[in-house]
Amino acid sequence: MTARFASLAIGVLLLGSCDQGVQSLTDTATPVARIQVRLANDPGLFQAQAPTPSTDAAGDPSATVDQTMHMRIGLLWLDAPSADPLCLQAFQATLGVGEPLDASQTAVVKAGCEDVFAVAPFARTTGQPGPSVAVTPGEVKTITLLDLPSGNVLIGKPPDRVGYAALVLFDDRDQSGELELPQVGLYTSLTNTNGDGKGGGPGGGGGGPGMMGGDKPRVADYIYGATFVSMAKPNTRLVYREGAWGVNLLLFYPFLGCAAPQVGMSWLDASGPPNKSVCQFETLPNRIVDLSAGPTETVRSVACRQRAEHYREPPDSWKPLTPWACISKNEMVVAADPGACKGLTHLLIKGCSTSATCKKPEWGDNAVPPTWWPCNDAPEPKTK
């Protein structure tokens, strides 16, 4: 099936080798590219919808920010995150393929699943997003790139690699001059009365603080616009290509039916489904990219840094504050706490941190479900 193929194939390839990212501007550096951007409307119209400033997750008042908006446009290199199995099942059900979801599973999907064709920042890198520039409505500004994108944000193997980036409009809430990314929310209402580490988890979902490296929490910035949020929606993306163009690169954010991008950097305007796209390429010097503010949940999700752990051992106690559903006697799924970043957590009586069906479980060989476990009478899923 084409839709499923597009959702899965784009996340198969391994990342290239790790090297240094975009460097700070210096007087002696020679730019490799200049990107012209323009804010097309007034973000002040949306100030009332900005998150209420607060302290960080640990209650540190030093993280408090004021309500003045500091709007910037920056470059964000993008990955194709793997869709959660339940989210993918829900998408297939809309196409009449596979088993339909029950009411409780549908509620979890609505609360915790993004578009299966959505894009997101790279989760497996430690580098920050690309450079940004302060903007005012109607004025053309220039983002200067001093280095080519690092191998951390390229797909393929040298010398044949490709990467895609979006321009994002964000409120620089801590005035750092950098885009601080939120993390996909964990289900933070899971509690553990014994304190053995099975419950809880790091915060950072939504517009609130995120752990961006080191010991000090940083305030996550708030996204108001983006040129590329989903492969299934019209988008403008910065393309960087190295070497030969083949099917292995085409499967990453596919735009089938279009010509190959030029070697180096170019702009790509793409629309239509990934399997039958309409494309137009343009060189950087000839293009001013207009970016409009639009405070929708879909736009904000483009900056949600994906987390690796989706499966975990259930805690000793549980308080149902978000939608949940039973998948089987062994597995239940819980939607993350509300916020700009959606996500699902799978709780397994027996399993691993990477899969519900691993051959060598990391926990639960002789486990007894906790007393609150609601899935003891759940039917087993049908198999093909």
mmCIF file of C-alpha atoms in Angstrom, residues 1-362:
data_model
loop_
_atom_site.group_PDB
_atom_site.id
_atom_site.type_symbol
_atom_site.label_atom_id
_atom_site.label_comp_id
_atom_site.label_asym_id
_atom_site.label_seq_id
_atom_site.Cartn_x
_atom_site.Cartn_y
_atom_site.Cartn_z
ATOM 1 C CA MET A 1 0.000 0.000 0.000
ATOM 2 C CA THR A 2 1.421 3.316 -1.086
ATOM 3 C CA ALA A 3 0.475 5.328 2.013
ATOM 4 C CA ARG A 4 1.963 2.792 4.388
ATOM 5 C CA PHE A 5 5.052 2.446 2.213
ATOM 6 C CA ALA A 6 5.611 6.190 2.301
ATOM 7 C CA SER A 7 5.170 6.305 6.077
ATOM 8 C CA LEU A 8 7.607 3.506 6.754
ATOM 9 C CA ALA A 9 10.215 3.663 3.992
ATOM 10 C CA ILE A 10 11.309 7.212 4.726
ATOM 11 C CA GLY A 11 12.512 6.235 8.185
ATOM 12 C CA VAL A 12 14.513 3.124 7.204
ATOM 13 C CA LEU A 13 17.825 4.639 6.145
ATOM 14 C CA LEU A 14 20.513 5.201 8.725
ATOM 15 C CA LEU A 15 21.931 8.618 9.469
ATOM 16 C CA GLY A 16 25.299 9.537 8.023
ATOM 17 C CA SER A 17 28.449 10.060 10.036
ATOM 18 C CA CYS A 18 28.428 12.629 12.848
ATOM 19 C CA ASP A 19 30.382 15.811 12.435
ATOM 20 C CA GLN A 20 30.155 19.399 13.559
ATOM 21 C CA GLY A 21 27.020 21.449 12.858
ATOM 22 C CA VAL A 22 26.539 25.045 11.777
ATOM 23 C CA GLN A 23 28.982 27.311 13.532
ATOM 24 C CA SER A 24 28.533 30.754 15.046
ATOM 25 C CA LEU A 25 28.997 33.767 12.812
ATOM 26 C CA THR A 26 32.435 35.309 12.755
ATOM 27 C CA ASP A 27 33.898 38.275 10.903
ATOM 28 C CA THR A 28 36.313 36.082 8.961
ATOM 29 C CA ALA A 29 34.025 33.234 7.895
ATOM 30 C CA THR A 30 32.877 32.961 4.293
ATOM 31 C CA PRO A 31 29.163 32.091 3.941
ATOM 32 C CA VAL A 32 28.212 28.990 1.962
ATOM 33 C CA ALA A 33 24.660 30.250 1.418
ATOM 34 C CA ARG A 34 22.360 33.168 2.148
ATOM 35 C CA ILE A 35 18.638 32.611 2.628
ATOM 36 C CA GLN A 36 16.217 35.502 2.146
ATOM 37 C CA VAL A 37 13.072 35.390 4.304
ATOM 38 C CA ARG A 38 10.143 37.678 4.963
ATOM 39 C CA LEU A 39 7.471 37.620 7.670
ATOM 40 C CA ALA A 40 4.216 38.094 5.789
ATOM 41 C CA ASN A 41 1.890 39.017 8.669
ATOM 42 C CA ASP A 42 1.928 40.404 12.199
ATOM 43 C CA PRO A 43 2.576 37.772 14.921
ATOM 44 C CA GLY A 44 1.302 40.229 17.530
ATOM 45 C CA LEU A 45 -2.185 39.170 16.471
ATOM 46 C CA PHE A 46 -1.549 35.813 18.105
ATOM 47 C CA GLN A 47 0.042 36.932 21.356
ATOM 48 C CA ALA A 48 -3.062 36.034 23.351
ATOM 49 C CA GLN A 49 -2.575 32.417 22.324
ATOM 50 C CA ALA A 50 1.025 32.204 23.510
ATOM 51 C CA PRO A 51 1.608 29.943 26.531
ATOM 52 C CA THR A 52 1.532 31.580 29.928
ATOM 53 C CA PRO A 53 5.144 32.040 31.092
ATOM 54 C CA SER A 54 6.035 29.887 34.063
ATOM 55 C CA THR A 55 8.925 28.269 35.846
ATOM 56 C CA ASP A 56 10.581 25.140 34.525
ATOM 57 C CA ALA A 57 9.574 21.579 35.352
ATOM 58 C CA ALA A 58 11.699 21.586 38.494
ATOM 59 C CA GLY A 59 10.164 24.838 39.754
ATOM 60 C CA ASP A 60 13.285 26.886 39.082
ATOM 61 C CA PRO A 61 12.162 30.541 38.876
ATOM 62 C CA SER A 62 15.272 31.427 36.876
ATOM 63 C CA ALA A 63 13.568 29.917 33.840
ATOM 64 C CA THR A 64 10.653 32.347 34.011
ATOM 65 C CA VAL A 65 10.246 34.442 30.845
ATOM 66 C CA ASP A 66 8.293 37.626 30.175
ATOM 67 C CA GLN A 67 5.295 37.895 27.850
ATOM 68 C CA THR A 68 7.018 40.065 25.246
ATOM 69 C CA MET A 69 7.302 38.230 21.933
ATOM 70 C CA HIS A 70 10.739 38.020 20.320
ATOM 71 C CA MET A 71 10.005 36.706 16.839
ATOM 72 C CA ARG A 72 12.700 35.006 14.758
ATOM 73 C CA ILE A 73 12.808 32.864 11.625
ATOM 74 C CA GLY A 74 15.250 29.981 11.705
ATOM 75 C CA LEU A 75 16.318 26.902 9.785
ATOM 76 C CA LEU A 76 15.286 23.473 11.101
ATOM 77 C CA TRP A 77 16.670 20.280 9.538
ATOM 78 C CA LEU A 78 14.040 17.572 9.503
ATOM 79 C CA ASP A 79 13.690 13.830 9.949
ATOM 80 C CA ALA A 80 10.867 11.401 9.144
ATOM 81 C CA PRO A 81 9.861 9.881 12.501
ATOM 82 C CA SER A 82 8.459 6.345 12.546
ATOM 83 C CA ALA A 83 4.711 6.296 13.101
ATOM 84 C CA ASP A 84 3.479 4.621 16.291
ATOM 85 C CA PRO A 85 1.919 1.220 15.466
ATOM 86 C CA LEU A 86 -1.492 2.307 16.789
ATOM 87 C CA CYS A 87 -1.369 5.562 14.802
ATOM 88 C CA LEU A 88 -0.458 3.619 11.663
ATOM 89 C CA GLN A 89 -3.281 1.140 12.311
ATOM 90 C CA ALA A 90 -5.734 4.021 12.625
ATOM 91 C CA PHE A 91 -4.516 5.490 9.324
ATOM 92 C CA GLN A 92 -4.874 2.122 7.584
ATOM 93 C CA ALA A 93 -8.413 1.791 8.959
ATOM 94 C CA THR A 94 -9.365 5.048 7.211
ATOM 95 C CA LEU A 95 -8.316 3.381 3.953
ATOM 96 C CA GLY A 96 -10.346 0.244 4.699
ATOM 97 C CA VAL A 97 -7.256 -1.847 5.405
ATOM 98 C CA GLY A 98 -6.700 -3.925 8.541
ATOM 99 C CA GLU A 99 -8.677 -4.133 11.766
ATOM 100 C CA PRO A 100 -10.741 -1.106 12.841
ATOM 101 C CA LEU A 101 -10.085 0.481 16.234
ATOM 102 C CA ASP A 102 -12.538 0.374 19.107
ATOM 103 C CA ALA A 103 -13.864 3.542 20.770
ATOM 104 C CA SER A 104 -11.183 3.727 23.472
ATOM 105 C CA GLN A 105 -8.356 3.223 20.967
ATOM 106 C CA THR A 106 -9.855 5.888 18.710
ATOM 107 C CA ALA A 107 -9.859 8.343 21.631
ATOM 108 C CA VAL A 108 -6.172 7.617 22.309
ATOM 109 C CA VAL A 109 -5.310 8.155 18.651
ATOM 110 C CA LYS A 110 -7.129 11.482 18.593
ATOM 111 C CA ALA A 111 -5.273 12.677 21.696
ATOM 112 C CA GLY A 112 -1.802 11.304 20.956
ATOM 113 C CA CYS A 113 -1.214 10.760 17.223
ATOM 114 C CA GLU A 114 0.156 13.198 14.680
ATOM 115 C CA ASP A 115 -0.285 12.954 10.923
ATOM 116 C CA VAL A 116 1.594 9.811 9.823
ATOM 117 C CA PHE A 117 3.237 11.909 7.096
ATOM 118 C CA ALA A 118 4.374 14.590 9.568
ATOM 119 C CA VAL A 119 7.969 15.771 9.797
ATOM 120 C CA ALA A 120 10.014 16.390 12.929
ATOM 121 C CA PRO A 121 13.509 17.389 14.111
ATOM 122 C CA PHE A 122 16.188 14.735 14.336
ATOM 123 C CA ALA A 123 16.039 12.857 17.638
ATOM 124 C CA ARG A 124 19.393 11.104 17.288
ATOM 125 C CA THR A 125 21.556 14.195 17.118
ATOM 126 C CA THR A 126 22.905 16.518 19.780
ATOM 127 C CA GLY A 127 23.316 19.481 17.461
ATOM 128 C CA GLN A 128 21.101 22.535 17.683
ATOM 129 C CA PRO A 129 18.884 23.742 14.823
ATOM 130 C CA GLY A 130 20.394 25.984 12.172
ATOM 131 C CA PRO A 131 20.887 29.755 12.388
ATOM 132 C CA SER A 132 18.031 32.242 12.765
ATOM 133 C CA VAL A 133 17.379 35.958 12.380
ATOM 134 C CA ALA A 134 15.102 38.439 14.167
ATOM 135 C CA VAL A 135 12.215 39.573 11.979
ATOM 136 C CA THR A 136 9.610 42.306 11.670
ATOM 137 C CA PRO A 137 6.541 42.073 9.414
ATOM 138 C CA GLY A 138 7.133 42.908 5.768
ATOM 139 C CA GLU A 139 10.927 43.260 5.923
ATOM 140 C CA VAL A 140 13.261 40.969 3.970
ATOM 141 C CA LYS A 141 15.935 39.486 6.235
ATOM 142 C CA THR A 142 18.907 37.228 5.465
ATOM 143 C CA ILE A 143 19.858 34.022 7.266
ATOM 144 C CA THR A 144 23.549 33.326 6.691
ATOM 145 C CA LEU A 145 24.877 29.756 6.612
ATOM 146 C CA LEU A 146 28.580 29.484 7.316
ATOM 147 C CA ASP A 147 28.795 25.704 6.987
ATOM 148 C CA LEU A 148 27.180 22.954 4.986
ATOM 149 C CA PRO A 149 24.746 20.791 6.981
ATOM 150 C CA SER A 150 26.435 18.153 9.106
ATOM 151 C CA GLY A 151 26.195 14.427 8.517
ATOM 152 C CA ASN A 152 23.876 14.287 11.541
ATOM 153 C CA VAL A 153 21.021 15.715 9.471
ATOM 154 C CA LEU A 154 21.650 13.956 6.149
ATOM 155 C CA ILE A 155 20.236 10.659 4.936
ATOM 156 C CA GLY A 156 22.286 8.210 2.888
ATOM 157 C CA LYS A 157 25.933 7.207 2.837
ATOM 158 C CA PRO A 158 28.800 9.388 1.594
ATOM 159 C CA PRO A 159 29.189 10.531 -1.075
ATOM 160 C CA ASP A 160 25.454 10.264 -1.865
ATOM 161 C CA ARG A 161 23.338 12.077 0.733
ATOM 162 C CA VAL A 162 20.373 14.433 1.002
ATOM 163 C CA GLY A 163 18.771 16.591 3.687
ATOM 164 C CA TYR A 164 15.672 18.778 3.942
ATOM 165 C CA ALA A 165 14.988 21.775 6.149
ATOM 166 C CA ALA A 166 12.025 24.004 6.936
ATOM 167 C CA LEU A 167 11.949 27.653 7.813
ATOM 168 C CA VAL A 168 10.159 28.129 11.127
ATOM 169 C CA LEU A 169 8.789 31.254 12.767
ATOM 170 C CA PHE A 170 9.237 31.122 16.528
ATOM 171 C CA ASP A 171 9.006 33.225 19.669
ATOM 172 C CA ASP A 172 12.493 33.202 21.206
ATOM 173 C CA ARG A 173 11.089 33.037 24.713
ATOM 174 C CA ASP A 174 14.437 33.103 26.553
ATOM 175 C CA GLN A 175 16.047 35.483 24.008
ATOM 176 C CA SER A 176 18.948 33.094 23.440
ATOM 177 C CA GLY A 177 18.972 33.692 19.687
ATOM 178 C CA GLU A 178 18.555 29.932 19.184
ATOM 179 C CA LEU A 179 15.560 27.684 18.663
ATOM 180 C CA GLU A 180 15.036 25.517 21.759
ATOM 181 C CA LEU A 181 12.984 22.443 20.846
ATOM 182 C CA PRO A 182 10.326 20.823 23.025
ATOM 183 C CA GLN A 183 10.195 17.061 23.424
ATOM 184 C CA VAL A 184 7.246 14.832 22.675
ATOM 185 C CA GLY A 185 5.301 14.686 25.923
ATOM 186 C CA LEU A 186 5.655 11.713 28.205
ATOM 187 C CA TYR A 187 2.666 10.530 30.142
ATOM 188 C CA THR A 188 3.745 12.375 33.292
ATOM 189 C CA SER A 189 0.636 11.402 35.273
ATOM 190 C CA LEU A 190 1.972 7.873 35.648
ATOM 191 C CA THR A 191 3.033 7.581 39.277
ATOM 192 C CA ASN A 192 4.922 5.010 41.302
ATOM 193 C CA THR A 193 4.308 4.810 45.011
ATOM 194 C CA ASN A 194 7.395 2.704 45.674
ATOM 195 C CA GLY A 195 9.747 5.168 44.019
ATOM 196 C CA ASP A 196 11.699 2.484 42.175
ATOM 197 C CA GLY A 197 12.007 4.526 39.011
ATOM 198 C CA LYS A 198 9.323 2.860 36.921
ATOM 199 C CA GLY A 199 7.002 5.870 36.938
ATOM 200 C CA GLY A 200 7.363 9.510 36.073
ATOM 201 C CA GLY A 201 9.780 10.558 33.380
ATOM 202 C CA PRO A 202 11.211 13.760 32.001
ATOM 203 C CA GLY A 203 8.975 16.673 31.064
ATOM 204 C CA GLY A 204 9.410 19.031 28.198
ATOM 205 C CA GLY A 205 6.217 18.452 26.234
ATOM 206 C CA GLY A 206 4.181 21.247 24.742
ATOM 207 C CA GLY A 207 5.247 24.840 25.003
ATOM 208 C CA GLY A 208 6.913 24.292 28.349
ATOM 209 C CA PRO A 209 10.526 23.582 29.261
ATOM 210 C CA GLY A 210 12.641 20.851 27.758
ATOM 211 C CA MET A 211 15.966 19.269 28.702
ATOM 212 C CA MET A 212 18.200 20.334 25.849
ATOM 213 C CA GLY A 213 21.518 19.059 27.153
ATOM 214 C CA GLY A 214 23.593 19.684 30.273
ATOM 215 C CA ASP A 215 22.025 20.009 33.706
ATOM 216 C CA LYS A 216 20.080 23.248 33.313
ATOM 217 C CA PRO A 217 16.522 23.081 31.940
ATOM 218 C CA ARG A 218 15.853 25.467 29.059
ATOM 219 C CA VAL A 219 12.569 27.052 28.079
ATOM 220 C CA ALA A 220 11.216 25.566 24.871
ATOM 221 C CA ASP A 221 10.362 28.151 22.225
ATOM 222 C CA TYR A 222 6.928 28.455 20.677
ATOM 223 C CA ILE A 223 6.348 27.832 16.969
ATOM 224 C CA TYR A 224 4.010 30.123 15.026
ATOM 225 C CA GLY A 225 4.679 29.094 11.450
ATOM 226 C CA ALA A 226 6.597 26.625 9.286
ATOM 227 C CA THR A 227 7.121 26.054 5.574
ATOM 228 C CA PHE A 228 7.120 22.237 5.861
ATOM 229 C CA VAL A 229 5.041 20.262 8.364
ATOM 230 C CA SER A 230 3.823 17.211 6.428
ATOM 231 C CA MET A 231 4.607 15.375 3.205
ATOM 232 C CA ALA A 232 0.864 15.235 2.530
ATOM 233 C CA LYS A 233 0.472 19.036 2.566
ATOM 234 C CA PRO A 234 1.879 21.730 0.260
ATOM 235 C CA ASN A 235 5.356 22.609 1.480
ATOM 236 C CA THR A 236 8.465 24.637 0.783
ATOM 237 C CA ARG A 237 11.720 22.993 1.826
ATOM 238 C CA LEU A 238 15.400 23.746 1.567
ATOM 239 C CA VAL A 239 17.131 20.840 -0.179
ATOM 240 C CA TYR A 240 20.796 19.963 0.210
ATOM 241 C CA ARG A 241 22.085 17.178 -2.032
ATOM 242 C CA GLU A 242 25.492 15.528 -2.333
ATOM 243 C CA GLY A 243 26.596 13.019 -4.970
ATOM 244 C CA ALA A 244 24.393 10.753 -7.073
ATOM 245 C CA TRP A 245 20.602 10.613 -6.891
ATOM 246 C CA GLY A 246 19.039 7.172 -6.498
ATOM 247 C CA VAL A 247 16.009 5.381 -5.092
ATOM 248 C CA ASN A 248 17.569 5.173 -1.617
ATOM 249 C CA LEU A 249 17.503 8.972 -1.384
ATOM 250 C CA LEU A 250 14.159 9.350 -3.151
ATOM 251 C CA LEU A 251 12.427 7.352 -0.395
ATOM 252 C CA PHE A 252 13.358 9.976 2.197
ATOM 253 C CA TYR A 253 10.501 12.508 2.049
ATOM 254 C CA PRO A 254 9.551 11.203 -1.402
ATOM 255 C CA PHE A 255 8.237 13.461 -4.144
ATOM 256 C CA LEU A 256 7.669 10.835 -6.830
ATOM 257 C CA GLY A 257 7.139 12.030 -10.379
ATOM 258 C CA CYS A 258 9.449 15.043 -10.012
ATOM 259 C CA ALA A 259 12.941 15.715 -11.270
ATOM 260 C CA ALA A 260 15.970 15.171 -9.026
ATOM 261 C CA PRO A 261 17.155 18.210 -7.045
ATOM 262 C CA GLN A 262 20.368 19.860 -8.153
ATOM 263 C CA VAL A 263 23.629 19.146 -6.336
ATOM 264 C CA GLY A 264 24.082 21.676 -3.549
ATOM 265 C CA MET A 265 21.263 23.801 -2.125
ATOM 266 C CA SER A 266 17.954 24.709 -3.726
ATOM 267 C CA TRP A 267 14.363 25.452 -2.802
ATOM 268 C CA LEU A 268 11.668 22.884 -3.512
ATOM 269 C CA ASP A 269 7.959 23.731 -3.589
ATOM 270 C CA ALA A 270 6.040 20.442 -3.441
ATOM 271 C CA SER A 271 2.335 19.672 -3.348
ATOM 272 C CA GLY A 272 0.094 16.688 -3.863
ATOM 273 C CA PRO A 273 0.550 13.202 -2.370
ATOM 274 C CA PRO A 274 4.121 11.837 -2.038
ATOM 275 C CA ASN A 275 3.434 9.244 -4.746
ATOM 276 C CA LYS A 276 2.275 11.862 -7.291
ATOM 277 C CA SER A 277 3.836 15.191 -6.423
ATOM 278 C CA VAL A 278 3.905 18.493 -8.267
ATOM 279 C CA CYS A 279 7.296 20.169 -7.810
ATOM 280 C CA GLN A 280 9.138 23.346 -8.627
ATOM 281 C CA PHE A 281 12.813 23.990 -7.873
ATOM 282 C CA GLU A 282 14.429 27.379 -7.500
ATOM 283 C CA THR A 283 17.943 28.566 -6.695
ATOM 284 C CA LEU A 284 18.610 30.367 -3.419
ATOM 285 C CA PRO A 285 19.614 33.796 -4.806
ATOM 286 C CA ASN A 286 16.382 34.053 -6.807
ATOM 287 C CA ARG A 287 13.964 33.375 -3.964
ATOM 288 C CA ILE A 288 12.501 35.335 -1.061
ATOM 289 C CA VAL A 289 10.580 32.870 1.112
ATOM 290 C CA ASP A 290 7.462 34.353 2.697
ATOM 291 C CA LEU A 291 6.440 32.814 6.006
ATOM 292 C CA SER A 292 3.105 33.536 7.670
ATOM 293 C CA ALA A 293 2.189 33.105 11.314
ATOM 294 C CA GLY A 294 -0.444 30.480 11.995
ATOM 295 C CA PRO A 295 -0.771 29.243 15.575
ATOM 296 C CA THR A 296 -2.236 25.828 14.896
ATOM 297 C CA GLU A 297 -1.364 22.589 16.637
ATOM 298 C CA THR A 298 -0.186 21.146 13.327
ATOM 299 C CA VAL A 299 2.319 23.929 12.763
ATOM 300 C CA ARG A 300 3.659 23.793 16.310
ATOM 301 C CA SER A 301 4.269 20.038 16.121
ATOM 302 C CA VAL A 302 7.027 20.471 13.512
ATOM 303 C CA ALA A 303 9.495 21.370 16.283
ATOM 304 C CA CYS A 304 8.614 18.432 18.568
ATOM 305 C CA ARG A 305 11.823 16.493 19.184
ATOM 306 C CA GLN A 306 10.962 12.795 19.066
ATOM 307 C CA ARG A 307 11.837 10.543 21.991
ATOM 308 C CA ALA A 308 13.255 7.062 21.593
ATOM 309 C CA GLU A 309 11.367 5.290 24.398
ATOM 310 C CA HIS A 310 7.771 4.416 23.577
ATOM 311 C CA TYR A 311 7.510 1.196 25.613
ATOM 312 C CA ARG A 312 7.941 0.862 29.347
ATOM 313 C CA GLU A 313 7.093 -1.234 32.376
ATOM 314 C CA PRO A 314 3.883 -0.139 34.118
ATOM 315 C CA PRO A 315 4.257 1.722 37.431
ATOM 316 C CA ASP A 316 2.859 0.416 40.691
ATOM 317 C CA SER A 317 0.045 2.954 40.704
ATOM 318 C CA TRP A 318 -1.798 4.897 38.051
ATOM 319 C CA LYS A 319 -4.106 7.863 37.832
ATOM 320 C CA PRO A 320 -6.151 8.067 34.606
ATOM 321 C CA LEU A 321 -5.925 11.685 33.423
ATOM 322 C CA THR A 322 -5.604 11.203 29.656
ATOM 323 C CA PRO A 323 -7.199 8.701 27.223
ATOM 324 C CA TRP A 324 -5.964 5.124 27.431
ATOM 325 C CA ALA A 325 -6.873 1.816 25.782
ATOM 326 C CA CYS A 326 -6.086 -1.872 26.077
ATOM 327 C CA ILE A 327 -4.278 -3.504 23.156
ATOM 328 C CA SER A 328 -4.025 -6.949 24.729
ATOM 329 C CA LYS A 329 -3.770 -8.553 28.162
ATOM 330 C CA ASN A 330 -0.082 -7.609 28.135
ATOM 331 C CA GLU A 331 -0.264 -4.117 26.630
ATOM 332 C CA MET A 332 -2.063 -0.833 27.114
ATOM 333 C CA VAL A 333 -1.415 2.521 25.453
ATOM 334 C CA VAL A 334 -1.725 5.957 27.050
ATOM 335 C CA ALA A 335 -1.816 9.393 25.416
ATOM 336 C CA ALA A 336 0.692 11.989 26.582
ATOM 337 C CA ASP A 337 -0.378 14.903 28.739
ATOM 338 C CA PRO A 338 -1.923 17.716 26.666
ATOM 339 C CA GLY A 339 0.519 20.065 24.961
ATOM 340 C CA ALA A 340 1.855 21.099 21.582
ATOM 341 C CA CYS A 341 3.756 17.809 21.329
ATOM 342 C CA LYS A 342 1.633 14.699 21.044
ATOM 343 C CA GLY A 343 2.832 11.189 21.848
ATOM 344 C CA LEU A 344 1.860 7.716 23.028
ATOM 345 C CA THR A 345 3.356 5.491 25.712
ATOM 346 C CA HIS A 346 2.874 1.711 25.583
ATOM 347 C CA LEU A 347 2.856 -0.068 28.947
ATOM 348 C CA LEU A 348 3.882 -3.722 28.853
ATOM 349 C CA ILE A 349 3.654 -6.302 31.635
ATOM 350 C CA LYS A 350 6.347 -8.174 29.726
ATOM 351 C CA GLY A 351 8.439 -6.526 27.055
ATOM 352 C CA CYS A 352 11.281 -4.206 26.016
ATOM 353 C CA SER A 353 11.869 -0.500 25.626
ATOM 354 C CA THR A 354 11.845 -0.793 21.833
ATOM 355 C CA SER A 355 9.102 -3.312 21.048
ATOM 356 C CA ALA A 356 5.984 -5.020 22.339
ATOM 357 C CA THR A 357 7.038 -8.344 20.806
ATOM 358 C CA CYS A 358 10.786 -8.584 21.473
ATOM 359 C CA LYS A 359 12.323 -12.065 21.666
ATOM 360 C CA LYS A 360 14.315 -11.331 24.838
ATOM 361 C CA PRO A 361 12.166 -9.241 27.206
ATOM 362 C CA GLU A 362 13.976 -6.704 29.364
#
